[in-house]
Short mmCIF file of C-alpha atoms in Angstrom, two decimals:
data_model
loop_
_atom_site.label_atom_id
_atom_site.label_comp_id
_atom_site.label_asym_id
_atom_site.label_seq_id
_atom_site.Cartn_x
_atom_site.Cartn_y
_atom_site.Cartn_z
CA MET A 940 25.83 -177.61 123.90
CA ILE A 941 25.08 -173.97 124.98
CA SER A 942 28.23 -171.88 126.01
CA MET A 943 27.86 -169.66 129.33
CA ASN A 944 28.91 -166.49 127.77
CA GLY A 945 27.85 -163.03 128.18
CA GLU A 946 25.66 -163.11 125.17
CA PHE A 947 23.74 -166.14 126.35
CA ILE A 948 23.39 -164.32 129.90
CA ALA A 949 21.90 -161.40 128.42
CA PHE A 950 19.57 -163.76 126.07
CA PHE A 951 18.55 -165.33 129.39
CA LEU A 952 17.61 -162.35 131.28
CA LEU A 953 16.14 -160.46 128.19
CA SER A 954 14.16 -163.47 127.39
CA VAL A 955 12.78 -164.01 131.13
CA MET A 956 11.96 -160.14 131.07
CA ALA A 957 9.83 -160.20 127.78
CA ILE A 958 7.94 -163.70 128.82
CA ALA A 959 7.55 -162.57 132.69
CA GLY A 960 5.93 -159.21 131.10
CA ALA A 961 3.70 -161.50 129.17
CA VAL A 962 2.69 -163.58 131.64
CA PHE A 963 2.02 -160.66 134.18
CA MET A 964 0.35 -158.91 131.62
CA ILE A 965 -2.67 -161.84 131.16
CA ASN A 966 -2.63 -162.24 135.08
CA PHE A 967 -2.75 -159.06 136.15
CA THR A 968 -6.32 -157.82 137.41
CA ARG A 969 -6.27 -154.05 136.93
CA VAL A 970 -6.13 -152.70 133.29
CA VAL A 971 -3.12 -149.95 133.91
CA HIS A 972 -0.71 -152.91 135.64
CA MET A 973 -1.57 -155.04 132.50
CA ILE A 974 0.10 -152.39 130.25
CA LEU A 975 3.06 -151.44 132.29
CA ALA A 976 3.61 -155.19 131.90
CA LEU A 977 3.24 -155.23 128.19
CA ALA A 978 5.72 -152.10 127.93
CA PHE A 979 8.07 -154.56 129.84
CA THR A 980 7.87 -157.24 127.38
CA PHE A 981 8.36 -154.64 124.82
CA LEU A 982 11.49 -153.33 126.67
CA GLY A 983 12.61 -156.53 126.85
CA ILE A 984 12.34 -157.62 122.80
CA ALA A 985 13.97 -154.36 122.07
CA GLY A 986 16.71 -155.88 124.20
CA ILE A 987 16.87 -159.04 122.50
CA PHE A 988 16.93 -156.96 119.21
CA VAL A 989 20.42 -155.49 120.57
CA THR A 990 21.87 -158.76 121.27
CA LEU A 991 21.22 -159.78 117.69
CA ASN A 992 23.06 -156.71 116.19
CA ALA A 993 19.73 -155.06 115.23
CA GLU A 994 20.34 -151.80 117.02
CA PHE A 995 17.94 -149.63 114.66
CA LEU A 996 15.16 -152.20 115.11
CA ALA A 997 15.79 -151.96 119.09
CA VAL A 998 15.62 -148.33 119.05
CA VAL A 999 12.73 -148.46 116.96
CA GLN A 1000 11.22 -150.81 118.85
CA VAL A 1001 11.27 -148.77 122.18
CA LEU A 1002 10.49 -145.54 120.03
CA ILE A 1003 7.50 -146.87 118.82
CA TYR A 1004 5.98 -149.63 121.34
CA THR A 1005 7.08 -148.72 124.63
CA GLY A 1006 7.10 -144.89 123.74
CA ALA A 1007 4.10 -144.14 121.88
CA VAL A 1008 1.83 -147.29 121.76
CA SER A 1009 2.22 -148.10 125.63
CA ILE A 1010 1.49 -144.46 126.60
CA LEU A 1011 -1.55 -144.02 123.88
CA MET A 1012 -2.96 -147.07 125.66
CA LEU A 1013 -2.64 -145.73 129.03
CA PHE A 1014 -3.82 -142.67 127.99
CA GLY A 1015 -7.12 -144.07 126.38
CA ILE A 1016 -7.70 -145.98 129.86
CA MET A 1017 -6.96 -143.38 132.13
CA LEU A 1018 -9.45 -141.14 130.05
CA THR A 1019 -12.07 -143.69 129.79
CA ARG A 1020 -12.55 -146.63 132.58
CA HIS A 1021 -9.72 -146.08 135.26
CA ARG A 1022 -11.34 -148.32 137.70
CA ASP A 1023 -11.75 -150.96 136.16
CA GLU A 1024 -10.98 -154.73 136.99
CA THR A 1025 -11.31 -157.97 135.13
CA ARG A 1026 -12.98 -160.47 137.16
CA ASP A 1027 -12.79 -164.16 136.50
CA GLY A 1028 -15.67 -166.12 134.66
CA GLY A 1029 -16.01 -168.91 137.16
CA ARG A 1030 -16.34 -171.66 134.94
CA PRO A 1031 -13.58 -174.17 135.46
CA TRP A 1032 -14.26 -176.39 132.50
CA HIS A 1033 -13.47 -173.35 130.40
CA ALA A 1034 -10.27 -172.85 131.51
CA PHE A 1035 -9.40 -176.58 131.17
CA LEU A 1036 -10.51 -176.38 127.25
CA CYS A 1037 -8.42 -173.43 126.91
CA PHE A 1038 -5.72 -175.18 128.45
CA LEU A 1039 -6.42 -178.08 126.09
CA GLY A 1040 -6.50 -175.74 123.05
CA VAL A 1041 -3.46 -174.09 123.53
CA GLY A 1042 -1.18 -176.84 124.44
CA GLY A 1043 -2.35 -178.47 121.05
CA PHE A 1044 -1.57 -175.39 119.33
CA PHE A 1045 1.97 -175.04 120.95
CA ALA A 1046 3.07 -178.54 120.07
CA LEU A 1047 1.90 -178.45 116.59
CA LEU A 1048 3.65 -175.31 116.50
CA MET A 1049 7.13 -176.81 118.13
CA ARG A 1050 6.56 -179.79 115.52
CA ILE A 1051 6.77 -177.33 112.66
CA ILE A 1052 9.52 -175.18 113.84
CA TYR A 1053 11.60 -178.23 114.62
CA GLY A 1054 10.82 -180.29 111.59
CA SER A 1055 11.40 -177.74 108.79
CA PRO A 1056 14.93 -176.87 108.15
CA PHE A 1057 16.67 -173.32 107.68
CA ASN A 1058 17.44 -172.47 104.16
CA GLY A 1059 20.11 -170.48 103.02
CA GLU A 1060 22.96 -169.23 104.80
CA THR A 1061 23.25 -167.14 108.11
CA ALA A 1062 23.44 -163.41 107.32
CA LYS A 1063 26.74 -161.60 108.69
CA THR A 1064 25.08 -159.51 111.74
CA GLU A 1065 28.27 -157.88 112.79
CA THR A 1066 28.62 -155.98 109.59
CA PHE A 1067 25.04 -154.58 109.72
CA SER A 1068 24.85 -150.80 109.65
CA VAL A 1069 22.08 -148.20 109.50
CA SER A 1070 22.94 -146.96 106.37
CA GLY A 1071 22.94 -150.51 104.84
CA LEU A 1072 19.47 -150.89 106.01
CA GLY A 1073 18.82 -147.53 104.31
CA GLU A 1074 20.04 -148.32 101.31
CA SER A 1075 18.10 -151.53 101.06
CA VAL A 1076 14.76 -150.03 101.86
CA PHE A 1077 15.10 -146.91 99.74
CA LYS A 1078 17.21 -148.51 96.60
CA GLN A 1079 16.17 -152.42 96.43
CA TYR A 1080 12.44 -152.39 98.40
CA VAL A 1081 11.68 -148.60 97.60
CA ILE A 1082 8.12 -149.56 95.85
CA PRO A 1083 6.98 -151.76 98.53
CA PHE A 1084 7.78 -149.35 101.03
CA GLU A 1085 6.02 -146.60 99.15
CA VAL A 1086 2.79 -149.00 98.98
CA THR A 1087 2.86 -149.45 102.59
CA SER A 1088 3.09 -146.12 103.46
CA ILE A 1089 0.42 -145.28 101.71
CA LEU A 1090 -1.92 -147.99 102.79
CA LEU A 1091 -0.92 -146.50 106.36
CA LEU A 1092 -1.73 -143.09 105.18
CA VAL A 1093 -5.19 -144.60 103.98
CA ALA A 1094 -5.79 -146.13 106.87
CA LEU A 1095 -5.11 -142.99 109.02
CA VAL A 1096 -7.61 -140.89 106.58
CA GLY A 1097 -10.13 -143.96 107.14
CA ALA A 1098 -9.61 -143.75 111.07
CA ILE A 1099 -10.45 -139.93 111.15
CA ILE A 1100 -13.57 -140.30 108.59
CA LEU A 1101 -15.12 -142.71 110.86
CA ALA A 1102 -14.33 -141.04 114.07
CA LYS A 1103 -15.99 -137.90 112.35
CA LYS A 1104 -19.27 -139.90 111.26
CA GLU A 1105 -19.62 -140.92 114.66
CA ARG A 1106 -19.49 -137.52 116.01
CA SER A 1107 -21.95 -135.77 113.79
CA MET B 1106 36.71 -154.05 130.22
CA SER B 1107 38.70 -151.61 132.39
CA ALA B 1108 37.97 -149.85 135.27
CA MET B 1109 36.87 -146.79 133.58
CA THR B 1110 33.63 -149.14 132.29
CA PHE B 1111 32.81 -149.44 135.80
CA LEU B 1112 34.03 -146.11 137.44
CA GLY B 1113 33.06 -143.67 134.58
CA PRO B 1114 29.53 -143.81 135.06
CA VAL B 1115 29.93 -143.07 138.79
CA VAL B 1116 31.86 -140.42 138.36
CA LEU B 1117 29.34 -138.97 135.64
CA LEU B 1118 26.43 -139.67 138.19
CA LEU B 1119 28.14 -137.54 140.86
CA LEU B 1120 28.97 -134.82 138.00
CA VAL B 1121 25.40 -134.47 137.12
CA LEU B 1122 24.25 -134.37 140.54
CA GLY B 1123 26.50 -131.42 141.16
CA PHE B 1124 25.42 -130.07 138.03
CA VAL B 1125 21.84 -130.02 139.46
CA THR B 1126 22.37 -128.63 142.48
CA ILE B 1127 24.44 -125.62 141.21
CA ALA B 1128 21.72 -125.57 138.50
CA ILE B 1129 18.92 -124.96 140.73
CA LEU B 1130 20.75 -122.43 142.75
CA PHE B 1131 21.91 -120.73 139.35
CA GLU B 1132 18.08 -120.88 138.30
CA ARG B 1133 16.96 -119.09 141.65
CA LYS B 1134 19.86 -116.59 141.13
CA VAL B 1135 18.99 -115.81 137.78
CA LEU B 1136 15.22 -115.46 138.27
CA GLY B 1137 15.92 -113.30 141.30
CA TRP B 1138 18.49 -110.71 139.52
CA MET B 1139 15.96 -110.66 136.49
CA GLN B 1140 13.07 -109.36 138.89
CA GLY B 1141 15.31 -107.36 140.59
CA ARG B 1142 15.85 -109.62 143.62
CA VAL B 1143 18.74 -110.87 145.31
CA GLY B 1144 17.64 -114.73 145.22
CA PRO B 1145 18.76 -117.22 147.92
CA VAL B 1146 21.42 -115.60 150.06
CA GLN B 1147 21.04 -116.66 153.81
CA VAL B 1148 22.59 -120.44 154.08
CA GLY B 1149 26.44 -120.43 153.34
CA PRO B 1150 28.34 -117.71 151.47
CA TRP B 1151 26.35 -116.28 148.45
CA GLY B 1152 23.64 -118.89 149.61
CA LEU B 1153 26.21 -121.51 148.07
CA LEU B 1154 24.59 -124.03 150.16
CA GLN B 1155 20.65 -123.22 149.54
CA THR B 1156 20.05 -126.44 147.36
CA VAL B 1157 21.95 -128.99 149.71
CA ALA B 1158 19.64 -127.56 152.71
CA ASP B 1159 16.80 -128.17 150.49
CA VAL B 1160 17.84 -131.51 149.43
CA LEU B 1161 18.68 -132.47 153.00
CA LYS B 1162 15.40 -131.33 154.08
CA LEU B 1163 13.71 -133.60 151.62
CA LEU B 1164 15.59 -136.33 152.87
CA LEU B 1165 14.32 -135.68 156.36
CA LYS B 1166 10.68 -135.33 155.53
CA GLU B 1167 8.29 -137.94 156.28
CA ASP B 1168 7.48 -140.36 153.65
CA ILE B 1169 3.72 -139.97 152.95
CA ILE B 1170 1.88 -142.42 150.60
CA PRO B 1171 -1.97 -141.63 149.95
CA GLY B 1172 -4.52 -144.52 151.82
CA LYS B 1173 -6.25 -144.78 148.39
CA ALA B 1174 -3.15 -144.62 146.31
CA ASP B 1175 -1.79 -147.72 144.08
CA ARG B 1176 0.65 -148.76 146.58
CA ILE B 1177 3.57 -150.62 144.15
CA LEU B 1178 3.04 -148.10 141.08
CA PHE B 1179 3.29 -145.08 143.40
CA LYS B 1180 6.79 -146.03 144.55
CA ILE B 1181 7.95 -147.36 141.32
CA ALA B 1182 6.81 -144.22 139.41
CA PRO B 1183 10.14 -142.29 140.08
CA VAL B 1184 12.09 -145.13 139.15
CA ILE B 1185 10.54 -145.26 136.18
CA ALA B 1186 10.68 -141.60 135.44
CA PHE B 1187 14.77 -141.02 136.49
CA VAL B 1188 16.14 -144.25 135.15
CA PRO B 1189 15.73 -143.39 131.35
CA ALA B 1190 17.15 -139.58 132.28
CA PHE B 1191 20.36 -141.04 133.38
CA ALA B 1192 20.58 -143.78 130.71
CA VAL B 1193 20.35 -141.15 127.97
CA LEU B 1194 23.44 -139.53 129.22
CA ALA B 1195 25.60 -142.44 127.90
CA VAL B 1196 25.32 -141.38 124.52
CA ILE B 1197 26.11 -137.81 124.51
CA PRO B 1198 30.13 -137.29 123.17
CA TYR B 1199 31.57 -134.79 125.60
CA THR B 1200 34.61 -134.56 123.44
CA ASP B 1201 36.24 -137.03 120.92
CA ARG B 1202 37.54 -139.37 123.81
CA ILE B 1203 34.96 -138.52 126.39
CA VAL B 1204 32.31 -140.70 125.38
CA PHE B 1205 30.65 -143.84 127.11
CA ALA B 1206 28.72 -145.45 124.87
CA ASP B 1207 29.59 -144.87 120.82
CA ILE B 1208 26.62 -146.69 119.30
CA GLY B 1209 25.53 -146.08 115.50
CA VAL B 1210 21.86 -144.73 116.39
CA GLY B 1211 22.73 -142.64 119.21
CA LEU B 1212 20.41 -140.10 118.30
CA LEU B 1213 17.82 -142.29 118.06
CA TYR B 1214 18.53 -143.84 121.04
CA PHE B 1215 18.25 -140.21 122.76
CA ILE B 1216 14.79 -139.58 121.63
CA ALA B 1217 13.56 -143.11 122.14
CA ILE B 1218 14.63 -143.66 126.03
CA SER B 1219 13.71 -140.47 126.89
CA SER B 1220 9.84 -141.16 125.82
CA ILE B 1221 9.94 -143.88 128.64
CA THR B 1222 9.84 -140.98 131.53
CA THR B 1223 6.12 -140.21 130.14
CA ILE B 1224 5.10 -143.68 131.42
CA GLY B 1225 6.37 -142.82 134.71
CA ILE B 1226 4.97 -139.44 135.02
CA LEU B 1227 1.50 -141.18 133.70
CA VAL B 1228 1.52 -143.60 136.28
CA GLY B 1229 3.05 -141.23 139.18
CA GLY B 1230 -0.06 -139.23 138.36
CA TRP B 1231 -2.74 -142.11 137.79
CA SER B 1232 -1.46 -143.84 141.03
CA SER B 1233 -1.48 -140.98 143.44
CA ASN B 1234 -5.57 -141.05 143.02
CA ASN B 1235 -5.88 -137.48 143.20
CA LYS B 1236 -7.48 -135.57 140.41
CA TYR B 1237 -5.19 -132.71 139.99
CA ALA B 1238 -2.39 -135.32 139.51
CA LEU B 1239 -4.29 -137.38 136.85
CA LEU B 1240 -4.92 -133.67 135.46
CA GLY B 1241 -1.42 -132.90 135.16
CA ALA B 1242 -0.13 -136.51 133.97
CA MET B 1243 -2.49 -135.95 131.27
CA ARG B 1244 -1.34 -132.88 130.23
CA SER B 1245 1.92 -133.80 129.98
CA ALA B 1246 1.51 -137.09 128.12
CA ALA B 1247 -0.08 -135.24 125.57
CA GLN B 1248 2.19 -132.62 125.60
CA MET B 1249 5.27 -134.94 125.17
CA ILE B 1250 3.65 -137.00 122.25
CA SER B 1251 2.62 -134.02 120.51
CA TYR B 1252 6.10 -132.32 120.50
CA GLU B 1253 8.10 -135.51 119.85
CA ILE B 1254 6.86 -135.42 116.39
CA PRO B 1255 8.43 -131.89 115.33
CA LEU B 1256 11.92 -132.55 117.67
CA VAL B 1257 12.10 -135.80 115.24
CA MET B 1258 11.76 -134.31 112.31
CA SER B 1259 13.40 -131.20 113.02
CA VAL B 1260 16.54 -133.17 113.55
CA VAL B 1261 16.31 -134.94 110.20
CA GLY B 1262 18.15 -131.91 108.55
CA VAL B 1263 20.86 -132.35 110.66
CA ILE B 1264 20.79 -136.78 109.57
CA MET B 1265 21.00 -135.46 106.27
CA ALA B 1266 23.47 -132.96 106.70
CA ALA B 1267 26.16 -135.59 108.40
CA GLY B 1268 25.01 -138.79 107.08
CA SER B 1269 24.69 -140.45 110.07
CA LEU B 1270 23.00 -141.26 113.42
CA ASN B 1271 26.14 -141.36 115.35
CA LEU B 1272 26.49 -138.46 117.84
CA THR B 1273 30.25 -138.50 117.45
CA GLU B 1274 29.99 -138.56 113.47
CA ILE B 1275 27.42 -135.57 113.55
CA VAL B 1276 29.93 -133.33 115.67
CA LYS B 1277 33.02 -134.29 113.19
CA ALA B 1278 30.43 -133.30 110.34
CA GLN B 1279 30.37 -129.80 112.02
CA GLU B 1280 34.27 -128.65 111.94
CA SER B 1281 33.80 -126.34 109.07
CA LEU B 1282 30.41 -125.03 109.84
CA TRP B 1283 27.75 -125.50 113.00
CA PHE B 1284 24.81 -126.97 111.81
CA ILE B 1285 22.89 -123.73 113.49
CA LEU B 1286 23.45 -121.65 110.44
CA PRO B 1287 22.73 -123.67 107.38
CA GLN B 1288 19.67 -125.81 109.78
CA LEU B 1289 18.41 -122.46 111.41
CA ILE B 1290 14.81 -123.64 111.09
CA GLY B 1291 15.65 -126.77 112.38
CA PHE B 1292 17.31 -125.34 115.40
CA VAL B 1293 14.24 -123.13 116.19
CA VAL B 1294 11.89 -126.06 116.02
CA PHE B 1295 14.24 -128.22 117.75
CA PHE B 1296 14.75 -125.59 120.61
CA VAL B 1297 11.06 -124.87 121.13
CA ALA B 1298 10.09 -128.57 121.20
CA SER B 1299 12.99 -129.19 123.73
CA LEU B 1300 11.41 -126.85 126.03
CA ALA B 1301 8.06 -128.31 125.48
CA GLU B 1302 9.89 -131.98 126.20
CA LEU B 1303 11.66 -130.53 129.08
CA ASN B 1304 7.96 -129.10 130.55
CA ARG B 1305 9.86 -125.90 130.85
CA THR B 1306 8.03 -122.20 131.02
CA PRO B 1307 6.01 -121.27 128.48
CA PHE B 1308 5.38 -124.97 128.28
CA ASP B 1309 5.42 -126.07 132.03
CA LEU B 1310 1.11 -126.89 131.80
CA PRO B 1311 1.57 -130.17 133.73
CA GLU B 1312 3.16 -128.44 136.86
CA ALA B 1313 0.91 -125.24 136.53
CA GLU B 1314 0.95 -124.27 140.13
CA SER B 1315 -1.91 -122.03 139.57
CA GLU B 1316 -4.38 -124.26 138.22
CA LEU B 1317 -3.35 -127.63 139.19
CA VAL B 1318 -1.48 -127.46 142.31
CA ALA B 1319 1.74 -128.96 141.48
CA GLY B 1320 0.50 -131.42 138.50
CA TYR B 1321 1.49 -135.11 138.74
CA HIS B 1322 3.74 -134.96 141.60
CA VAL B 1323 1.40 -133.37 143.97
CA GLU B 1324 1.13 -136.26 146.31
CA TYR B 1325 4.59 -137.14 146.52
CA THR B 1326 6.50 -136.09 149.41
CA GLY B 1327 10.52 -136.50 150.58
CA PHE B 1328 12.83 -138.60 148.32
CA ARG B 1329 10.08 -139.56 145.91
CA PHE B 1330 9.20 -136.16 144.98
CA ALA B 1331 13.42 -135.12 144.73
CA PHE B 1332 13.23 -138.20 142.42
CA PHE B 1333 10.84 -136.53 140.01
CA MET B 1334 12.64 -132.99 140.27
CA LEU B 1335 16.08 -134.67 139.68
CA ALA B 1336 14.79 -136.56 136.71
CA GLU B 1337 13.73 -133.03 135.36
CA TYR B 1338 17.09 -131.65 135.98
CA VAL B 1339 18.97 -134.29 134.59
CA TYR B 1340 16.53 -133.97 131.49
CA VAL B 1341 17.71 -130.16 131.25
CA PHE B 1342 21.26 -131.47 131.47
CA ALA B 1343 20.74 -133.80 128.77
CA MET B 1344 18.80 -131.81 126.30
CA ALA B 1345 21.59 -128.97 126.63
CA GLY B 1346 24.08 -131.41 125.87
CA LEU B 1347 22.37 -132.67 122.89
CA THR B 1348 21.58 -129.17 121.72
CA THR B 1349 25.26 -128.52 121.69
CA VAL B 1350 26.30 -131.52 119.63
CA LEU B 1351 23.84 -131.19 117.29
CA TYR B 1352 23.85 -127.64 116.54
CA LEU B 1353 26.76 -125.83 118.01
CA GLY B 1354 29.42 -128.22 116.91
CA GLY B 1355 30.20 -129.85 120.20
CA TRP B 1356 33.57 -130.08 121.38
CA ASN B 1357 34.73 -128.14 118.18
CA PRO B 1358 36.33 -124.50 118.67
CA LEU B 1359 34.91 -121.17 117.51
CA PHE B 1360 37.41 -119.11 115.36
CA GLY B 1361 39.81 -122.21 115.76
CA TRP B 1362 40.83 -121.16 119.19
CA THR B 1363 41.91 -124.66 119.95
CA PHE B 1364 44.22 -123.44 122.97
CA LEU B 1365 41.25 -123.88 124.93
CA PRO B 1366 40.64 -128.05 125.38
CA PRO B 1367 37.68 -129.41 123.86
CA ILE B 1368 35.95 -130.16 127.25
CA VAL B 1369 36.19 -126.21 127.71
CA TRP B 1370 34.30 -125.76 124.48
CA PHE B 1371 31.32 -128.33 125.14
CA ALA B 1372 31.01 -127.02 128.93
CA ALA B 1373 30.95 -123.50 127.46
CA LYS B 1374 28.38 -123.97 124.79
CA PHE B 1375 26.30 -126.14 127.08
CA LEU B 1376 26.02 -123.76 129.94
CA LEU B 1377 24.84 -121.04 127.53
CA ILE B 1378 21.90 -123.26 126.51
CA VAL B 1379 21.28 -123.98 130.06
CA PHE B 1380 21.48 -120.12 130.62
CA ILE B 1381 18.90 -119.56 127.94
CA LEU B 1382 16.29 -121.95 129.43
CA PHE B 1383 16.48 -119.89 132.90
CA TRP B 1384 16.59 -116.66 130.88
CA ILE B 1385 13.20 -118.00 129.04
CA ARG B 1386 11.78 -119.10 132.02
CA ALA B 1387 12.11 -115.42 133.64
CA THR B 1388 10.83 -113.89 130.56
CA LEU B 1389 7.95 -115.84 129.27
CA PRO B 1390 4.36 -116.26 130.27
CA ARG B 1391 2.86 -119.97 130.31
CA ILE B 1392 0.92 -120.52 127.30
CA ARG B 1393 -2.85 -121.90 127.45
CA LEU B 1394 -3.60 -125.56 126.56
CA ASP B 1395 -5.08 -125.11 123.22
CA GLN B 1396 -2.54 -122.53 122.02
CA LEU B 1397 0.11 -125.78 122.82
CA MET B 1398 -1.81 -128.06 120.73
CA GLN B 1399 -2.14 -125.28 117.84
CA LEU B 1400 1.48 -124.15 118.20
CA GLY B 1401 2.61 -127.97 117.99
CA TRP B 1402 0.90 -129.19 114.80
CA LYS B 1403 0.34 -126.27 113.01
CA VAL B 1404 3.23 -124.24 113.37
CA LEU B 1405 6.34 -126.77 114.43
CA LEU B 1406 5.25 -129.57 112.64
CA PRO B 1407 4.73 -127.68 109.26
CA LEU B 1408 8.24 -125.80 109.85
CA ALA B 1409 10.19 -128.87 110.44
CA LEU B 1410 8.71 -130.61 107.24
CA VAL B 1411 9.86 -127.46 105.28
CA ASN B 1412 13.19 -127.78 106.97
CA ILE B 1413 13.61 -131.15 105.44
CA PHE B 1414 12.27 -130.15 102.18
CA LEU B 1415 14.71 -127.30 101.82
CA SER B 1416 17.40 -129.02 103.17
CA ALA B 1417 17.03 -131.91 100.46
CA LEU B 1418 16.74 -129.22 98.05
CA PHE B 1419 19.86 -127.16 99.00
CA LYS B 1420 21.87 -130.38 99.28
CA GLU B 1421 21.61 -130.82 95.42
CA VAL B 1422 22.87 -126.98 94.49
CA SER B 1423 26.28 -126.61 93.73
CA GLY B 1424 28.48 -124.11 95.92
CA ILE B 1425 26.34 -124.26 99.04
CA GLY B 1426 25.51 -127.89 98.66
CA ASN B 1427 28.43 -129.01 100.95
CA PHE B 1428 26.94 -127.57 103.94
CA PHE B 1429 23.48 -129.14 103.95
#
């Protein structure tokens, strides 16, 4: 049984915040409103990271997603089609089919989640520290880390080359 | 949970409001003296009540929302801009005992939360449905994104020297030598980038009166406008506090003069930074938009990277390695 302690209340509020942001994101008609709802979801998820003692992850979530990604999206939309609204397609059977598909997918996911047991022990998150994270990333997993960074660099250079080609 | 958990932030809010009131008057006085004027003198003795009168006037003004504006966003934009400004003050250690939230990633928290204000500015500019407001908001967002990178890169040197992201630990690492000396390049980059983040002269392009009327808050009146101004000055408070903590040794005394309490040392360094901000405003002209981007990407970012490289290099040299 779930006890009503502060952690549960915080988790409840933050998850409602994250889910509400996502629902609003889908239901709003103006693109700018959608992005704000999305930023709200990102904040909620950052809050959930805090309740899991992953402070570093939470702060990076705010820095990258709420700060950078949302602002870049807003920036792009305001510069291009900032009066745009999405309209209903007017196809009721379409919505029904979508509902069936999504419902089926949800049932499948829930079945898999509840059917598979968690292996291994739960980590002690209370003693987690940023220096510990740094040591495991830069000592134990340094090769995957460097490969990932090179991959991102290649993607960045590729994006610049593609953008340059379009202009000329 | 003690009573201070709830009372402390309220006291801090009142202190910050008091600081903003005095800071605006001080800024106008300093600007006046530097330009051979006297500044405000009419309201109260020595013009002391000028800001109070201005705020009262703003409160009494009619609250106008433009007809074609996006009403909901127009109303919440000042809130989105102000809340992060106050939230970042939680992690600044004023002395070794006066600190509200001593979290492990304090420095990153400050930088992350302060970037949310940009959303408030963008939304305010967009929802006003005015081309000057939109242009101001665009400039502000572009500027904040491009100067956040050198700002973060310049503090990496401090993080390497202190070995921690916790602001209290960073201050404690400066007991023998303040980071402004070994991290001089980092300090210069940090200070210039923080000026740009604060939207202050010479980087006040988002509010350039002569080209944009007033920038993103041109359609705002009354108390909503006051909130944008308040957010800006609270950021002055926060940024001066952060500069003190990162580079000027926080509450650590100079020359071992411990007869002054730590909070006085903190306040003295903090006020020095605030004065330098006003001094720069009185001295430097505004730079152009293309110069702004060139300075950010071609000068400050490489300098910050060089600073990281040098810090890592000097850390391994015996003798001076202790200071880096």
